[in-house]
């Protein structure tokens, strides 16, 4: 007898092949059979006539580790059909923890997972802590370069000494052995932006030796976009490590043809034998880290001192002349295109453009920007912003490229409770529905089967999630049932914490996590540790 059978749906198996009408049987947490199961008995039967039955969606670039400890039910994740997330991206993870970075990690956890406490030191202890409370979806955890670097060096932005690189190698090897799915770098952010190529190659060799993956938010996507991709390709080719380039879109300031060149570079590297691909978000507006525009010299005594220094007129004037990096909208004064995201001490201004804030506060918008950062104190590196970072035309060509998987670059939350006011991007609630509704059904940018492949089989194969991403007998029963005619993203920047429409049923490891559109909060997710 089957635990559940989903009858009469249009099965899109994740491979990119055209849909077929079939029943899907579930037993013991696995896909038991696909085909004509009309004679099969089942404890639960779901009529999926006219609906799409697909593998649970996989978000290959998520920051849900930020909020997971406060949202173990993974409400917004499951409500949009996502059953697996890869977290710890952009060099940011909550382990390992040591004396030099404990205060920073504790501050971050308190901000994004209210009520949670840092009760771990090693990466393995962190994963055990996650498992102990149960989780609603499946998670693969990357270990972040920033966490490893600050555990060894602290908050200083400087080149690592050889003995410090050796310490980082040991911490990385330990984290990978203890269950980290791979290694991530954030080379545009503090402190990853000061890492040398030698440091990155040394760490990537550890990743290669463990058979894991290096994901990288590269140095820049502005004037030196092509060079930044060449750098990280060279690092991973030298080290022999597999590579996933995070959200590889061009930004303001990128030369004409730069994006096309970066994709050609990846294709050429693949012909040489490097396993490299990339991903993109599904919105033209993206999130940013405000402090990433600040010069490295400002942080030579740590983040708290950097914030204090912004109160010095002479230093502030020097900073204003040395911020042409990351989002060039800041240096170019395009203040109507940049909005304040989530902060600790200026949240009353959330969502307003810096042009609006400058007018309301009767200040130069750049001074408003620097005041916000100054007021964050030791949390200066966490202040967020959002704005238009790519055109619809560029988003379309990104999504259509065969090397590009689709991702959210957001984090799990709930429409109720303390996390709801902290949500700063609609992707937390609606990225899959936006793809399936606006871009597939309405825009025709992708075939339905191809879009689902980019959210299932492609990321599963890349991240080594061998029993996920496809509907096949014997694989894990992560399944989503949705209405392709009504699925819609209902979230916006004005009201980001709103669940999507049209996602009707979601199974995680064979158990219903969403039934008839209602969250069940079963917590049957697991921590995944790819081989």
PDB file of N, CA and C in Angstrom, residues 36-133:
ATOM      1  N   UNK A  36       0.506   4.386 -14.502  1.00  0.00           N
ATOM      2  CA  UNK A  36      -0.915   4.159 -14.246  1.00  0.00           C
ATOM      3  C   UNK A  36      -1.042   3.426 -12.917  1.00  0.00           C
ATOM      4  N   UNK A  37      -1.413   4.157 -11.883  1.00  0.00           N
ATOM      5  CA  UNK A  37      -1.547   3.575 -10.543  1.00  0.00           C
ATOM      6  C   UNK A  37      -3.004   3.560 -10.106  1.00  0.00           C
ATOM      7  N   UNK A  38      -3.905   3.465 -11.081  1.00  0.00           N
ATOM      8  CA  UNK A  38      -5.331   3.516 -10.756  1.00  0.00           C
ATOM      9  C   UNK A  38      -5.770   2.363  -9.870  1.00  0.00           C
ATOM     10  N   UNK A  39      -5.062   1.248  -9.921  1.00  0.00           N
ATOM     11  CA  UNK A  39      -5.440   0.095  -9.101  1.00  0.00           C
ATOM     12  C   UNK A  39      -4.713   0.077  -7.762  1.00  0.00           C
ATOM     13  N   UNK A  40      -3.812   1.023  -7.530  1.00  0.00           N
ATOM     14  CA  UNK A  40      -3.007   1.017  -6.298  1.00  0.00           C
ATOM     15  C   UNK A  40      -3.791   1.620  -5.138  1.00  0.00           C
ATOM     16  N   UNK A  41      -3.702   0.969  -3.998  1.00  0.00           N
ATOM     17  CA  UNK A  41      -4.306   1.517  -2.778  1.00  0.00           C
ATOM     18  C   UNK A  41      -3.322   2.480  -2.130  1.00  0.00           C
ATOM     19  N   UNK A  42      -3.855   3.529  -1.506  1.00  0.00           N
ATOM     20  CA  UNK A  42      -3.001   4.522  -0.868  1.00  0.00           C
ATOM     21  C   UNK A  42      -3.714   5.126   0.321  1.00  0.00           C
ATOM     22  N   UNK A  43      -2.941   5.455   1.360  1.00  0.00           N
ATOM     23  CA  UNK A  43      -3.517   6.089   2.550  1.00  0.00           C
ATOM     24  C   UNK A  43      -4.055   7.479   2.226  1.00  0.00           C
ATOM     25  N   UNK A  44      -3.385   8.167   1.300  1.00  0.00           N
ATOM     26  CA  UNK A  44      -3.813   9.510   0.891  1.00  0.00           C
ATOM     27  C   UNK A  44      -3.827   9.572  -0.624  1.00  0.00           C
ATOM     28  N   UNK A  45      -4.892  10.102  -1.186  1.00  0.00           N
ATOM     29  CA  UNK A  45      -4.988  10.258  -2.637  1.00  0.00           C
ATOM     30  C   UNK A  45      -5.253  11.718  -2.959  1.00  0.00           C
ATOM     31  N   UNK A  46      -4.499  12.255  -3.913  1.00  0.00           N
ATOM     32  CA  UNK A  46      -4.639  13.646  -4.344  1.00  0.00           C
ATOM     33  C   UNK A  46      -5.013  13.657  -5.817  1.00  0.00           C
ATOM     34  N   UNK A  47      -6.079  14.355  -6.136  1.00  0.00           N
ATOM     35  CA  UNK A  47      -6.503  14.502  -7.525  1.00  0.00           C
ATOM     36  C   UNK A  47      -5.748  15.693  -8.113  1.00  0.00           C
ATOM     37  N   UNK A  48      -4.824  15.421  -9.043  1.00  0.00           N
ATOM     38  CA  UNK A  48      -4.017  16.477  -9.656  1.00  0.00           C
ATOM     39  C   UNK A  48      -4.421  16.729 -11.107  1.00  0.00           C
ATOM     40  N   UNK A  49      -5.639  16.377 -11.454  1.00  0.00           N
ATOM     41  CA  UNK A  49      -6.112  16.575 -12.819  1.00  0.00           C
ATOM     42  C   UNK A  49      -5.947  18.043 -13.224  1.00  0.00           C
ATOM     43  N   UNK A  50      -5.292  18.267 -14.340  1.00  0.00           N
ATOM     44  CA  UNK A  50      -5.092  19.625 -14.833  1.00  0.00           C
ATOM     45  C   UNK A  50      -3.957  20.366 -14.163  1.00  0.00           C
ATOM     46  N   UNK A  51      -3.283  19.733 -13.223  1.00  0.00           N
ATOM     47  CA  UNK A  51      -2.208  20.387 -12.480  1.00  0.00           C
ATOM     48  C   UNK A  51      -0.845  19.826 -12.902  1.00  0.00           C
ATOM     49  N   UNK A  52       0.206  20.540 -12.555  1.00  0.00           N
ATOM     50  CA  UNK A  52       1.575  20.117 -12.821  1.00  0.00           C
ATOM     51  C   UNK A  52       2.136  19.420 -11.588  1.00  0.00           C
ATOM     52  N   UNK A  53       2.746  18.269 -11.795  1.00  0.00           N
ATOM     53  CA  UNK A  53       3.428  17.534 -10.719  1.00  0.00           C
ATOM     54  C   UNK A  53       4.912  17.542 -11.059  1.00  0.00           C
ATOM     55  N   UNK A  54       5.712  18.086 -10.175  1.00  0.00           N
ATOM     56  CA  UNK A  54       7.134  18.278 -10.463  1.00  0.00           C
ATOM     57  C   UNK A  54       7.981  17.928  -9.241  1.00  0.00           C
ATOM     58  N   UNK A  55       9.290  17.759  -9.440  1.00  0.00           N
ATOM     59  CA  UNK A  55      10.159  17.607  -8.270  1.00  0.00           C
ATOM     60  C   UNK A  55      10.100  18.870  -7.422  1.00  0.00           C
ATOM     61  N   UNK A  56      10.291  18.740  -6.126  1.00  0.00           N
ATOM     62  CA  UNK A  56      10.380  19.919  -5.275  1.00  0.00           C
ATOM     63  C   UNK A  56      11.469  20.840  -5.792  1.00  0.00           C
ATOM     64  N   UNK A  57      11.211  22.145  -5.771  1.00  0.00           N
ATOM     65  CA  UNK A  57      12.171  23.104  -6.311  1.00  0.00           C
ATOM     66  C   UNK A  57      13.394  23.208  -5.399  1.00  0.00           C
ATOM     67  N   UNK A  58      14.532  23.496  -6.003  1.00  0.00           N
ATOM     68  CA  UNK A  58      15.800  23.622  -5.277  1.00  0.00           C
ATOM     69  C   UNK A  58      16.318  25.041  -5.462  1.00  0.00           C
ATOM     70  N   UNK A  59      16.505  25.750  -4.374  1.00  0.00           N
ATOM     71  CA  UNK A  59      17.100  27.090  -4.411  1.00  0.00           C
ATOM     72  C   UNK A  59      18.600  26.928  -4.198  1.00  0.00           C
ATOM     73  N   UNK A  60      19.372  27.092  -5.278  1.00  0.00           N
ATOM     74  CA  UNK A  60      20.812  26.830  -5.187  1.00  0.00           C
ATOM     75  C   UNK A  60      21.608  27.993  -4.648  1.00  0.00           C
ATOM     76  N   UNK A  61      20.954  29.134  -4.406  1.00  0.00           N
ATOM     77  CA  UNK A  61      21.667  30.272  -3.799  1.00  0.00           C
ATOM     78  C   UNK A  61      20.724  30.972  -2.824  1.00  0.00           C
ATOM     79  N   UNK A  62      20.765  30.501  -1.592  1.00  0.00           N
ATOM     80  CA  UNK A  62      19.885  31.018  -0.542  1.00  0.00           C
ATOM     81  C   UNK A  62      20.717  31.501   0.645  1.00  0.00           C
ATOM     82  N   UNK A  63      20.118  32.411   1.401  1.00  0.00           N
ATOM     83  CA  UNK A  63      20.708  32.854   2.670  1.00  0.00           C
ATOM     84  C   UNK A  63      19.782  32.484   3.837  1.00  0.00           C
ATOM     85  N   UNK A  64      19.028  31.413   3.678  1.00  0.00           N
ATOM     86  CA  UNK A  64      18.071  31.018   4.707  1.00  0.00           C
ATOM     87  C   UNK A  64      18.718  30.562   6.002  1.00  0.00           C
ATOM     88  N   UNK A  65      20.034  30.289   5.976  1.00  0.00           N
ATOM     89  CA  UNK A  65      20.693  29.981   7.247  1.00  0.00           C
ATOM     90  C   UNK A  65      20.627  31.170   8.191  1.00  0.00           C
ATOM     91  N   UNK A  66      20.483  32.384   7.639  1.00  0.00           N
ATOM     92  CA  UNK A  66      20.351  33.553   8.497  1.00  0.00           C
ATOM     93  C   UNK A  66      19.140  33.435   9.427  1.00  0.00           C
ATOM     94  N   UNK A  67      18.018  32.961   8.900  1.00  0.00           N
ATOM     95  CA  UNK A  67      16.762  32.996   9.647  1.00  0.00           C
ATOM     96  C   UNK A  67      16.230  31.623  10.026  1.00  0.00           C
ATOM     97  N   UNK A  68      16.908  30.575   9.600  1.00  0.00           N
ATOM     98  CA  UNK A  68      16.383  29.222   9.792  1.00  0.00           C
ATOM     99  C   UNK A  68      16.158  28.884  11.258  1.00  0.00           C
ATOM    100  N   UNK A  69      17.031  29.338  12.127  1.00  0.00           N
ATOM    101  CA  UNK A  69      16.903  28.989  13.543  1.00  0.00           C
ATOM    102  C   UNK A  69      15.684  29.647  14.187  1.00  0.00           C
ATOM    103  N   UNK A  70      15.125  30.653  13.523  1.00  0.00           N
ATOM    104  CA  UNK A  70      13.895  31.286  14.013  1.00  0.00           C
ATOM    105  C   UNK A  70      12.688  30.899  13.168  1.00  0.00           C
ATOM    106  N   UNK A  71      12.920  30.144  12.103  1.00  0.00           N
ATOM    107  CA  UNK A  71      11.828  29.733  11.227  1.00  0.00           C
ATOM    108  C   UNK A  71      12.073  28.301  10.779  1.00  0.00           C
ATOM    109  N   UNK A  72      12.140  27.402  11.746  1.00  0.00           N
ATOM    110  CA  UNK A  72      12.438  26.002  11.435  1.00  0.00           C
ATOM    111  C   UNK A  72      11.348  25.347  10.595  1.00  0.00           C
ATOM    112  N   UNK A  73      10.142  25.901  10.622  1.00  0.00           N
ATOM    113  CA  UNK A  73       9.077  25.359   9.782  1.00  0.00           C
ATOM    114  C   UNK A  73       9.246  25.750   8.314  1.00  0.00           C
ATOM    115  N   UNK A  74      10.099  26.752   8.038  1.00  0.00           N
ATOM    116  CA  UNK A  74      10.428  27.132   6.654  1.00  0.00           C
ATOM    117  C   UNK A  74       9.182  27.532   5.868  1.00  0.00           C
ATOM    118  N   UNK A  75       8.336  28.343   6.473  1.00  0.00           N
ATOM    119  CA  UNK A  75       7.024  28.642   5.897  1.00  0.00           C
ATOM    120  C   UNK A  75       7.089  29.186   4.473  1.00  0.00           C
ATOM    121  N   UNK A  76       7.832  30.279   4.271  1.00  0.00           N
ATOM    122  CA  UNK A  76       7.828  30.902   2.942  1.00  0.00           C
ATOM    123  C   UNK A  76       8.550  30.043   1.917  1.00  0.00           C
ATOM    124  N   UNK A  77       9.457  29.208   2.364  1.00  0.00           N
ATOM    125  CA  UNK A  77      10.158  28.286   1.471  1.00  0.00           C
ATOM    126  C   UNK A  77       9.187  27.250   0.919  1.00  0.00           C
ATOM    127  N   UNK A  78       8.500  26.569   1.821  1.00  0.00           N
ATOM    128  CA  UNK A  78       7.594  25.489   1.422  1.00  0.00           C
ATOM    129  C   UNK A  78       6.370  26.011   0.688  1.00  0.00           C
ATOM    130  N   UNK A  79       5.889  27.185   1.068  1.00  0.00           N
ATOM    131  CA  UNK A  79       4.688  27.736   0.433  1.00  0.00           C
ATOM    132  C   UNK A  79       4.891  28.018  -1.044  1.00  0.00           C
ATOM    133  N   UNK A  80       6.141  28.130  -1.483  1.00  0.00           N
ATOM    134  CA  UNK A  80       6.391  28.333  -2.911  1.00  0.00           C
ATOM    135  C   UNK A  80       6.994  27.100  -3.580  1.00  0.00           C
ATOM    136  N   UNK A  81       6.853  25.945  -2.915  1.00  0.00           N
ATOM    137  CA  UNK A  81       7.241  24.696  -3.537  1.00  0.00           C
ATOM    138  C   UNK A  81       8.706  24.356  -3.458  1.00  0.00           C
ATOM    139  N   UNK A  82       9.480  25.124  -2.707  1.00  0.00           N
ATOM    140  CA  UNK A  82      10.908  24.843  -2.546  1.00  0.00           C
ATOM    141  C   UNK A  82      11.080  23.815  -1.434  1.00  0.00           C
ATOM    142  N   UNK A  83      11.711  22.709  -1.744  1.00  0.00           N
ATOM    143  CA  UNK A  83      11.915  21.653  -0.747  1.00  0.00           C
ATOM    144  C   UNK A  83      13.376  21.529  -0.319  1.00  0.00           C
ATOM    145  N   UNK A  84      14.286  22.156  -1.063  1.00  0.00           N
ATOM    146  CA  UNK A  84      15.716  22.105  -0.721  1.00  0.00           C
ATOM    147  C   UNK A  84      16.352  23.461  -0.996  1.00  0.00           C
ATOM    148  N   UNK A  85      17.191  23.903  -0.059  1.00  0.00           N
ATOM    149  CA  UNK A  85      17.933  25.147  -0.239  1.00  0.00           C
ATOM    150  C   UNK A  85      19.416  24.901   0.029  1.00  0.00           C
ATOM    151  N   UNK A  86      20.256  25.540  -0.779  1.00  0.00           N
ATOM    152  CA  UNK A  86      21.705  25.550  -0.548  1.00  0.00           C
ATOM    153  C   UNK A  86      22.032  26.887   0.092  1.00  0.00           C
ATOM    154  N   UNK A  87      22.564  26.851   1.313  1.00  0.00           N
ATOM    155  CA  UNK A  87      22.773  28.071   2.093  1.00  0.00           C
ATOM    156  C   UNK A  87      24.260  28.233   2.438  1.00  0.00           C
ATOM    157  N   UNK A  88      24.578  29.388   3.066  1.00  0.00           N
ATOM    158  CA  UNK A  88      25.973  29.679   3.383  1.00  0.00           C
ATOM    159  C   UNK A  88      26.691  30.326   2.220  1.00  0.00           C
ATOM    160  N   UNK A  89      25.945  31.024   1.370  1.00  0.00           N
ATOM    161  CA  UNK A  89      26.512  31.598   0.151  1.00  0.00           C
ATOM    162  C   UNK A  89      27.212  32.933   0.387  1.00  0.00           C
ATOM    163  N   UNK A  90      27.900  33.401  -0.644  1.00  0.00           N
ATOM    164  CA  UNK A  90      28.584  34.707  -0.649  1.00  0.00           C
ATOM    165  C   UNK A  90      29.635  34.827   0.455  1.00  0.00           C
ATOM    166  N   UNK A  91      30.189  33.691   0.872  1.00  0.00           N
ATOM    167  CA  UNK A  91      31.207  33.706   1.914  1.00  0.00           C
ATOM    168  C   UNK A  91      30.666  33.812   3.321  1.00  0.00           C
ATOM    169  N   UNK A  92      29.335  33.822   3.471  1.00  0.00           N
ATOM    170  CA  UNK A  92      28.709  34.085   4.762  1.00  0.00           C
ATOM    171  C   UNK A  92      28.105  32.813   5.343  1.00  0.00           C
ATOM    172  N   UNK A  93      28.627  32.366   6.457  1.00  0.00           N
ATOM    173  CA  UNK A  93      28.026  31.245   7.188  1.00  0.00           C
ATOM    174  C   UNK A  93      28.155  31.510   8.673  1.00  0.00           C
ATOM    175  N   UNK A  94      27.397  30.776   9.470  1.00  0.00           N
ATOM    176  CA  UNK A  94      27.390  30.977  10.918  1.00  0.00           C
ATOM    177  C   UNK A  94      28.330  30.016  11.649  1.00  0.00           C
ATOM    178  N   UNK A  95      29.207  29.364  10.916  1.00  0.00           N
ATOM    179  CA  UNK A  95      30.222  28.500  11.521  1.00  0.00           C
ATOM    180  C   UNK A  95      31.362  28.406  10.503  1.00  0.00           C
ATOM    181  N   UNK A  96      32.598  28.159  11.003  1.00  0.00           N
ATOM    182  CA  UNK A  96      32.985  27.926  12.391  1.00  0.00           C
ATOM    183  C   UNK A  96      33.042  29.219  13.203  1.00  0.00           C
ATOM    184  N   UNK A  97      33.026  29.045  14.516  1.00  0.00           N
ATOM    185  CA  UNK A  97      33.045  30.171  15.450  1.00  0.00           C
ATOM    186  C   UNK A  97      34.248  30.031  16.375  1.00  0.00           C
ATOM    187  N   UNK A  98      34.987  31.115  16.559  1.00  0.00           N
ATOM    188  CA  UNK A  98      36.119  31.138  17.478  1.00  0.00           C
ATOM    189  C   UNK A  98      36.126  32.431  18.261  1.00  0.00           C
ATOM    190  N   UNK A  99      37.107  32.607  19.131  1.00  0.00           N
ATOM    191  CA  UNK A  99      37.157  33.819  19.959  1.00  0.00           C
ATOM    192  C   UNK A  99      37.187  35.113  19.142  1.00  0.00           C
ATOM    193  N   UNK A 100      37.784  35.082  17.956  1.00  0.00           N
ATOM    194  CA  UNK A 100      37.941  36.306  17.177  1.00  0.00           C
ATOM    195  C   UNK A 100      36.683  36.705  16.408  1.00  0.00           C
ATOM    196  N   UNK A 101      35.767  35.773  16.173  1.00  0.00           N
ATOM    197  CA  UNK A 101      34.557  36.139  15.426  1.00  0.00           C
ATOM    198  C   UNK A 101      33.264  35.823  16.164  1.00  0.00           C
ATOM    199  N   UNK A 102      33.361  35.349  17.406  1.00  0.00           N
ATOM    200  CA  UNK A 102      32.151  34.972  18.124  1.00  0.00           C
ATOM    201  C   UNK A 102      31.196  36.136  18.308  1.00  0.00           C
ATOM    202  N   UNK A 103      31.696  37.288  18.690  1.00  0.00           N
ATOM    203  CA  UNK A 103      30.813  38.433  18.925  1.00  0.00           C
ATOM    204  C   UNK A 103      30.064  38.815  17.648  1.00  0.00           C
ATOM    205  N   UNK A 104      30.778  38.782  16.521  1.00  0.00           N
ATOM    206  CA  UNK A 104      30.146  39.116  15.243  1.00  0.00           C
ATOM    207  C   UNK A 104      29.051  38.103  14.899  1.00  0.00           C
ATOM    208  N   UNK A 105      29.338  36.818  15.053  1.00  0.00           N
ATOM    209  CA  UNK A 105      28.344  35.796  14.735  1.00  0.00           C
ATOM    210  C   UNK A 105      27.143  35.919  15.671  1.00  0.00           C
ATOM    211  N   UNK A 106      27.401  36.137  16.944  1.00  0.00           N
ATOM    212  CA  UNK A 106      26.292  36.281  17.899  1.00  0.00           C
ATOM    213  C   UNK A 106      25.414  37.476  17.548  1.00  0.00           C
ATOM    214  N   UNK A 107      26.035  38.577  17.117  1.00  0.00           N
ATOM    215  CA  UNK A 107      25.268  39.760  16.721  1.00  0.00           C
ATOM    216  C   UNK A 107      24.403  39.456  15.498  1.00  0.00           C
ATOM    217  N   UNK A 108      24.992  38.765  14.521  1.00  0.00           N
ATOM    218  CA  UNK A 108      24.250  38.445  13.304  1.00  0.00           C
ATOM    219  C   UNK A 108      23.089  37.498  13.588  1.00  0.00           C
ATOM    220  N   UNK A 109      23.333  36.466  14.380  1.00  0.00           N
ATOM    221  CA  UNK A 109      22.281  35.505  14.696  1.00  0.00           C
ATOM    222  C   UNK A 109      21.138  36.182  15.445  1.00  0.00           C
ATOM    223  N   UNK A 110      21.484  37.057  16.395  1.00  0.00           N
ATOM    224  CA  UNK A 110      20.452  37.757  17.170  1.00  0.00           C
ATOM    225  C   UNK A 110      19.588  38.640  16.264  1.00  0.00           C
ATOM    226  N   UNK A 111      20.192  39.187  15.220  1.00  0.00           N
ATOM    227  CA  UNK A 111      19.466  40.093  14.329  1.00  0.00           C
ATOM    228  C   UNK A 111      18.540  39.344  13.386  1.00  0.00           C
ATOM    229  N   UNK A 112      19.004  38.215  12.827  1.00  0.00           N
ATOM    230  CA  UNK A 112      18.227  37.535  11.791  1.00  0.00           C
ATOM    231  C   UNK A 112      17.445  36.325  12.289  1.00  0.00           C
ATOM    232  N   UNK A 113      17.838  35.772  13.440  1.00  0.00           N
ATOM    233  CA  UNK A 113      17.102  34.661  14.049  1.00  0.00           C
ATOM    234  C   UNK A 113      16.803  35.016  15.503  1.00  0.00           C
ATOM    235  N   UNK A 114      15.839  35.942  15.714  1.00  0.00           N
ATOM    236  CA  UNK A 114      15.542  36.393  17.070  1.00  0.00           C
ATOM    237  C   UNK A 114      15.258  35.229  18.006  1.00  0.00           C
ATOM    238  N   UNK A 115      15.898  35.251  19.184  1.00  0.00           N
ATOM    239  CA  UNK A 115      15.679  34.214  20.183  1.00  0.00           C
ATOM    240  C   UNK A 115      16.655  33.065  20.114  1.00  0.00           C
ATOM    241  N   UNK A 116      17.413  32.959  19.017  1.00  0.00           N
ATOM    242  CA  UNK A 116      18.385  31.862  18.877  1.00  0.00           C
ATOM    243  C   UNK A 116      19.691  32.251  19.557  1.00  0.00           C
ATOM    244  N   UNK A 117      20.410  31.243  20.041  1.00  0.00           N
ATOM    245  CA  UNK A 117      21.696  31.465  20.694  1.00  0.00           C
ATOM    246  C   UNK A 117      22.770  30.671  19.978  1.00  0.00           C
ATOM    247  N   UNK A 118      23.973  31.186  19.948  1.00  0.00           N
ATOM    248  CA  UNK A 118      25.105  30.511  19.309  1.00  0.00           C
ATOM    249  C   UNK A 118      25.651  29.482  20.290  1.00  0.00           C
ATOM    250  N   UNK A 119      25.277  28.231  20.075  1.00  0.00           N
ATOM    251  CA  UNK A 119      25.650  27.150  20.990  1.00  0.00           C
ATOM    252  C   UNK A 119      26.588  26.170  20.310  1.00  0.00           C
ATOM    253  N   UNK A 120      27.434  26.660  19.419  1.00  0.00           N
ATOM    254  CA  UNK A 120      28.333  25.786  18.668  1.00  0.00           C
ATOM    255  C   UNK A 120      29.661  26.500  18.437  1.00  0.00           C
ATOM    256  N   UNK A 121      30.655  25.725  18.089  1.00  0.00           N
ATOM    257  CA  UNK A 121      31.962  26.248  17.699  1.00  0.00           C
ATOM    258  C   UNK A 121      32.343  25.722  16.318  1.00  0.00           C
ATOM    259  N   UNK A 122      32.348  24.407  16.157  1.00  0.00           N
ATOM    260  CA  UNK A 122      32.723  23.807  14.882  1.00  0.00           C
ATOM    261  C   UNK A 122      31.536  23.754  13.927  1.00  0.00           C
ATOM    262  N   UNK A 123      31.842  23.486  12.664  1.00  0.00           N
ATOM    263  CA  UNK A 123      30.769  23.370  11.677  1.00  0.00           C
ATOM    264  C   UNK A 123      29.894  22.159  11.971  1.00  0.00           C
ATOM    265  N   UNK A 124      30.512  21.079  12.402  1.00  0.00           N
ATOM    266  CA  UNK A 124      29.745  19.887  12.746  1.00  0.00           C
ATOM    267  C   UNK A 124      28.777  20.133  13.889  1.00  0.00           C
ATOM    268  N   UNK A 125      29.221  20.875  14.902  1.00  0.00           N
ATOM    269  CA  UNK A 125      28.335  21.206  16.025  1.00  0.00           C
ATOM    270  C   UNK A 125      27.180  22.088  15.555  1.00  0.00           C
ATOM    271  N   UNK A 126      27.471  22.983  14.623  1.00  0.00           N
ATOM    272  CA  UNK A 126      26.419  23.831  14.059  1.00  0.00           C
ATOM    273  C   UNK A 126      25.361  22.994  13.351  1.00  0.00           C
ATOM    274  N   UNK A 127      25.783  22.043  12.517  1.00  0.00           N
ATOM    275  CA  UNK A 127      24.829  21.192  11.821  1.00  0.00           C
ATOM    276  C   UNK A 127      24.021  20.345  12.804  1.00  0.00           C
ATOM    277  N   UNK A 128      24.661  19.872  13.858  1.00  0.00           N
ATOM    278  CA  UNK A 128      23.937  19.116  14.886  1.00  0.00           C
ATOM    279  C   UNK A 128      22.868  19.994  15.543  1.00  0.00           C
ATOM    280  N   UNK A 129      23.195  21.265  15.765  1.00  0.00           N
ATOM    281  CA  UNK A 129      22.242  22.202  16.371  1.00  0.00           C
ATOM    282  C   UNK A 129      21.038  22.395  15.439  1.00  0.00           C
ATOM    283  N   UNK A 130      21.300  22.495  14.145  1.00  0.00           N
ATOM    284  CA  UNK A 130      20.206  22.637  13.176  1.00  0.00           C
ATOM    285  C   UNK A 130      19.319  21.398  13.205  1.00  0.00           C
ATOM    286  N   UNK A 131      19.948  20.224  13.181  1.00  0.00           N
ATOM    287  CA  UNK A 131      19.183  18.967  13.171  1.00  0.00           C
ATOM    288  C   UNK A 131      18.335  18.808  14.434  1.00  0.00           C
ATOM    289  N   UNK A 132      18.868  19.243  15.570  1.00  0.00           N
ATOM    290  CA  UNK A 132      18.232  18.969  16.863  1.00  0.00           C
ATOM    291  C   UNK A 132      16.834  19.552  16.968  1.00  0.00           C
ATOM    292  N   UNK A 133      16.595  20.698  16.341  1.00  0.00           N
ATOM    293  CA  UNK A 133      15.278  21.319  16.447  1.00  0.00           C
ATOM    294  C   UNK A 133      14.326  20.958  15.332  1.00  0.00           C
TER     295      UNK A 133
END
